[in-house]
GROMACS .gro file of C-alpha atoms in nm:
model
  223
    1MET     CA    1  -4.461  -6.867   4.431
    2THR     CA    2  -4.304  -6.956   4.776
    3THR     CA    3  -4.248  -6.655   4.965
    4PHE     CA    4  -3.829  -6.671   4.910
    5THR     CA    5  -3.894  -6.637   4.590
    6ARG     CA    6  -4.192  -6.350   4.596
    7MET     CA    7  -3.871  -6.100   4.791
    8LEU     CA    8  -3.634  -6.259   4.596
    9SER     CA    9  -3.850  -6.071   4.226
   10SER     CA   10  -3.972  -5.754   4.471
   11SER     CA   11  -3.585  -5.740   4.534
   12VAL     CA   12  -3.524  -5.712   4.165
   13ILE     CA   13  -3.746  -5.480   4.087
   14LYS     CA   14  -3.656  -5.239   4.301
   15ARG     CA   15  -3.355  -5.244   4.188
   16HIS     CA   16  -3.394  -5.255   3.809
   17ASN     CA   17  -3.645  -4.933   3.891
   18ASN     CA   18  -3.342  -4.755   4.089
   19LEU     CA   19  -3.102  -4.813   3.786
   20MET     CA   20  -3.352  -4.672   3.556
   21VAL     CA   21  -3.385  -4.327   3.750
   22CYS     CA   22  -2.978  -4.300   3.831
   23CYS     CA   23  -2.937  -4.320   3.420
   24LEU     CA   24  -3.236  -4.104   3.409
   25LEU     CA   25  -3.087  -3.834   3.594
   26THR     CA   26  -2.773  -3.881   3.493
   27GLY     CA   27  -2.880  -3.785   3.124
   28LEU     CA   28  -3.126  -3.469   3.241
   29PHE     CA   29  -2.775  -3.393   3.422
   30ALA     CA   30  -2.510  -3.427   3.094
   31CYS     CA   31  -2.810  -3.262   2.893
   32ASN     CA   32  -2.861  -2.979   3.127
   33THR     CA   33  -2.464  -2.951   3.104
   34ASN     CA   34  -2.396  -2.914   2.745
   35VAL     CA   35  -2.690  -2.677   2.694
   36GLY     CA   36  -2.466  -2.496   2.989
   37ARG     CA   37  -2.197  -2.485   2.734
   38GLN     CA   38  -2.338  -2.364   2.449
   39GLU     CA   39  -2.517  -2.097   2.580
   40HIS     CA   40  -2.230  -1.985   2.698
   41GLY     CA   41  -2.042  -2.015   2.409
   42VAL     CA   42  -2.307  -1.787   2.263
   43ARG     CA   43  -2.270  -1.557   2.515
   44GLN     CA   44  -1.860  -1.580   2.437
   45ALA     CA   45  -1.894  -1.554   2.055
   46VAL     CA   46  -2.135  -1.269   2.053
   47SER     CA   47  -2.026  -1.074   2.370
   48PRO     CA   48  -2.092  -0.715   2.394
   49ASP     CA   49  -1.791  -0.625   2.595
   50SER     CA   50  -1.589  -0.807   2.243
   51VAL     CA   51  -1.761  -0.580   2.030
   52VAL     CA   52  -1.749  -0.262   2.140
   53LEU     CA   53  -1.407  -0.340   2.251
   54THR     CA   54  -1.368  -0.430   1.875
   55ALA     CA   55  -1.498  -0.076   1.765
   56ALA     CA   56  -1.312   0.116   1.989
   57SER     CA   57  -1.029  -0.041   1.868
   58GLN     CA   58  -1.120   0.023   1.516
   59ARG     CA   59  -1.169   0.371   1.607
   60GLN     CA   60  -0.848   0.426   1.800
   61GLU     CA   61  -0.660   0.334   1.512
   62LYS     CA   62  -0.850   0.555   1.187
   63ASN     CA   63  -0.814   0.781   1.487
   64GLU     CA   64  -0.401   0.751   1.468
   65LYS     CA   65  -0.441   0.703   1.081
   66VAL     CA   66  -0.555   1.053   1.080
   67GLU     CA   67  -0.388   1.230   1.303
   68SER     CA   68  -0.079   1.122   1.166
   69ASN     CA   69  -0.136   1.232   0.783
   70SER     CA   70  -0.304   1.565   0.963
   71ASP     CA   71   0.086   1.627   1.039
   72CYS     CA   72   0.136   1.660   0.704
   73ILE     CA   73   0.050   1.977   0.467
   74ARG     CA   74  -0.019   1.862   0.132
   75GLY     CA   75  -0.321   1.721   0.006
   76GLN     CA   76  -0.451   1.360  -0.082
   77ALA     CA   77  -0.196   1.214  -0.394
   78GLU     CA   78  -0.447   1.331  -0.715
   79PRO     CA   79  -0.376   1.113  -1.059
   80VAL     CA   80  -0.141   1.347  -1.289
   81LEU     CA   81  -0.115   1.145  -1.611
   82ARG     CA   82  -0.389   1.279  -1.875
   83LYS     CA   83  -0.578   1.023  -2.024
   84GLU     CA   84  -0.549   1.189  -2.401
   85TYR     CA   85  -0.214   1.134  -2.356
   86PHE     CA   86  -0.207   0.784  -2.125
   87PRO     CA   87  -0.532   0.623  -2.224
   88THR     CA   88  -0.461   0.284  -2.070
   89THR     CA   89  -0.363   0.499  -1.752
   90THR     CA   90  -0.408   0.308  -1.371
   91PHE     CA   91  -0.433   0.543  -1.070
   92VAL     CA   92  -0.386   0.350  -0.703
   93LEU     CA   93  -0.446   0.566  -0.421
   94GLN     CA   94  -0.211   0.398  -0.096
   95SER     CA   95  -0.390   0.356   0.262
   96ASP     CA   96  -0.222   0.624   0.361
   97SER     CA   97  -0.409   0.882   0.165
   98LEU     CA   98  -0.034   1.067   0.049
   99THR     CA   99   0.077   0.831  -0.178
  100ALA     CA  100  -0.002   0.731  -0.546
  101VAL     CA  101   0.124   0.515  -0.807
  102GLU     CA  102  -0.008   0.531  -1.140
  103THR     CA  103   0.116   0.333  -1.431
  104ALA     CA  104   0.104   0.393  -1.838
  105SER     CA  105   0.208   0.176  -2.081
  106ILE     CA  106   0.384   0.466  -2.361
  107ASP     CA  107   0.333   0.336  -2.728
  108ASN     CA  108   0.657   0.372  -2.843
  109GLY     CA  109   0.720   0.054  -2.612
  110ASP     CA  110   0.817   0.246  -2.285
  111LYS     CA  111   0.648   0.167  -1.890
  112LEU     CA  112   0.574   0.448  -1.715
  113VAL     CA  113   0.507   0.458  -1.322
  114VAL     CA  114   0.525   0.756  -1.123
  115THR     CA  115   0.492   0.780  -0.760
  116ASN     CA  116   0.321   1.084  -0.608
  117TRP     CA  117   0.409   1.050  -0.242
  118GLY     CA  118   0.572   1.318   0.013
  119CYS     CA  119   0.432   1.513   0.332
  120GLU     CA  120   0.606   1.773   0.388
  121TYR     CA  121   0.761   1.781   0.025
  122TYR     CA  122   0.543   1.696  -0.310
  123VAL     CA  123   0.735   1.502  -0.489
  124LEU     CA  124   0.702   1.310  -0.806
  125THR     CA  125   0.907   1.026  -0.874
  126PHE     CA  126   0.872   0.895  -1.255
  127ARG     CA  127   1.012   0.573  -1.345
  128PHE     CA  128   1.097   0.473  -1.705
  129GLU     CA  129   1.102   0.127  -1.804
  130THR     CA  130   1.334   0.099  -2.156
  131SER     CA  131   1.505  -0.092  -2.406
  132ARG     CA  132   1.532   0.204  -2.643
  133PHE     CA  133   1.853   0.318  -2.452
  134LYS     CA  134   2.163   0.126  -2.317
  135ALA     CA  135   2.484   0.162  -2.196
  136ASP     CA  136   2.693   0.059  -1.866
  137THR     CA  137   2.490   0.257  -1.591
  138SER     CA  138   2.766   0.397  -1.488
  139ASN     CA  139   2.779   0.653  -1.757
  140LEU     CA  140   2.641   0.871  -1.630
  141LYS     CA  141   2.643   1.132  -1.934
  142TYR     CA  142   2.456   0.890  -2.136
  143TRP     CA  143   2.191   0.888  -1.860
  144TYR     CA  144   2.176   1.200  -1.835
  145VAL     CA  145   2.079   1.218  -2.173
  146ALA     CA  146   1.847   0.968  -2.177
  147GLY     CA  147   1.633   1.105  -1.901
  148GLY     CA  148   1.583   1.409  -2.032
  149LYS     CA  149   1.483   1.267  -2.347
  150LEU     CA  150   1.230   1.038  -2.157
  151MET     CA  151   1.101   1.339  -1.926
  152ASN     CA  152   1.088   1.556  -2.214
  153GLU     CA  153   0.839   1.302  -2.463
  154ILE     CA  154   0.587   1.319  -2.154
  155GLN     CA  155   0.570   1.625  -2.033
  156ARG     CA  156   0.251   1.729  -2.206
  157GLY     CA  157   0.096   1.464  -2.046
  158ILE     CA  158   0.093   1.548  -1.672
  159ASN     CA  159  -0.090   1.760  -1.513
  160ALA     CA  160   0.068   1.858  -1.189
  161PRO     CA  161   0.126   2.153  -0.937
  162ILE     CA  162   0.500   2.154  -1.018
  163ASP     CA  163   0.651   2.311  -1.353
  164ILE     CA  164   0.796   1.967  -1.508
  165LYS     CA  165   0.908   2.165  -1.832
  166LYS     CA  166   1.115   2.383  -1.670
  167GLY     CA  167   1.227   2.124  -1.463
  168VAL     CA  168   1.329   1.893  -1.799
  169GLN     CA  169   1.535   2.259  -1.920
  170ALA     CA  170   1.719   2.310  -1.579
  171PHE     CA  171   1.850   1.989  -1.588
  172THR     CA  172   1.967   1.985  -1.953
  173LYS     CA  173   2.090   2.285  -1.819
  174HIS     CA  174   2.314   2.095  -1.559
  175LEU     CA  175   2.456   1.865  -1.814
  176ALA     CA  176   2.576   2.094  -2.051
  177GLU     CA  177   2.740   2.266  -1.761
  178ASN     CA  178   2.889   1.952  -1.568
  179SER     CA  179   2.882   1.723  -1.797
  180SER     CA  180   3.262   1.568  -1.687
  181HIS     CA  181   3.113   1.626  -1.320
  182LEU     CA  182   2.805   1.465  -1.286
  183LYS     CA  183   2.635   1.232  -1.007
  184LEU     CA  184   2.327   1.071  -0.909
  185GLN     CA  185   2.104   1.226  -0.681
  186THR     CA  186   2.196   1.581  -0.741
  187GLU     CA  187   1.989   1.856  -0.630
  188ILE     CA  188   1.899   2.064  -0.955
  189ASP     CA  189   1.709   2.380  -0.883
  190PHE     CA  190   1.438   2.545  -1.128
  191GLY     CA  191   1.268   2.788  -0.926
  192GLY     CA  192   1.125   2.917  -0.618
  193GLU     CA  193   1.225   3.173  -0.391
  194GLU     CA  194   0.989   3.076  -0.085
  195ILE     CA  195   0.936   2.740  -0.189
  196ARG     CA  196   1.219   2.537  -0.381
  197ASP     CA  197   1.171   2.302  -0.702
  198TYR     CA  198   1.432   2.112  -0.778
  199VAL     CA  199   1.508   1.791  -1.009
  200THR     CA  200   1.729   1.482  -0.927
  201LEU     CA  201   1.832   1.171  -1.149
  202ASP     CA  202   1.788   0.895  -0.859
  203SER     CA  203   1.905   0.601  -1.060
  204ILE     CA  204   1.976   0.362  -1.350
  205THR     CA  205   1.964   0.020  -1.308
  206LYS     CA  206   1.953  -0.324  -1.548
  207THR     CA  207   1.596  -0.503  -1.482
  208GLN     CA  208   1.640  -0.891  -1.506
  209HIS     CA  209   1.430  -0.844  -1.907
  210GLY     CA  210   1.729  -0.640  -2.050
  211ARG     CA  211   1.548  -0.328  -2.024
  212PHE     CA  212   1.694  -0.023  -1.846
  213ALA     CA  213   1.519   0.144  -1.580
  214VAL     CA  214   1.527   0.518  -1.543
  215VAL     CA  215   1.426   0.681  -1.241
  216VAL     CA  216   1.383   1.092  -1.229
  217SER     CA  217   1.259   1.267  -0.899
  218PHE     CA  218   1.071   1.612  -0.948
  219VAL     CA  219   0.996   1.785  -0.604
  220THR     CA  220   0.875   2.122  -0.426
  221GLY     CA  221   0.883   2.167  -0.067
  222PRO     CA  222   0.941   2.213   0.183
  223LEU     CA  223   0.582   2.356   0.187
   0.00000   0.00000   0.00000
């Protein structure tokens, strides 16, 4: 082998070795960078600061909710329909704890939805969906009679801190004395000197299924 050939071979080997070293260093740098990014990503996912912030936000939302409810005089809503009269009743307490919705199917085919709500007032709103009563929604004399009958049929099945029976009697009396001057949402008093009790016929609407929704509310307050 000539001197020139040996020098050329030596040069090629050095270049090959240098190239291998460069590739190795580049690979190590990329690997370390990728590991660093992964570690950074993990630290972001479980960042103690973010966990503390989330917990503090949740506590703040909970405290604000408690403070807003603490301004209300009435307590948490409870079931008012007796199971012995309405065995298939469902009771759903809402997120504010002051409102609840009870739903029941009545043997005569009607559907009853009771909303227990209020803050300064205690309110029970009864919504009947019925096919037994049918008339123009503007015929208030007819619907006052129907509302009184509907409430009279279920009053024994109601357990609430309000005299439903007395309210129905006042409702019927108001109809007899004002048959030609009836209005929706008229507040009909039925007792209470310090705390007022009254009942209203709120609305009459025809549903999409051909039924009629009759809404009656009983109110006590301000508490």
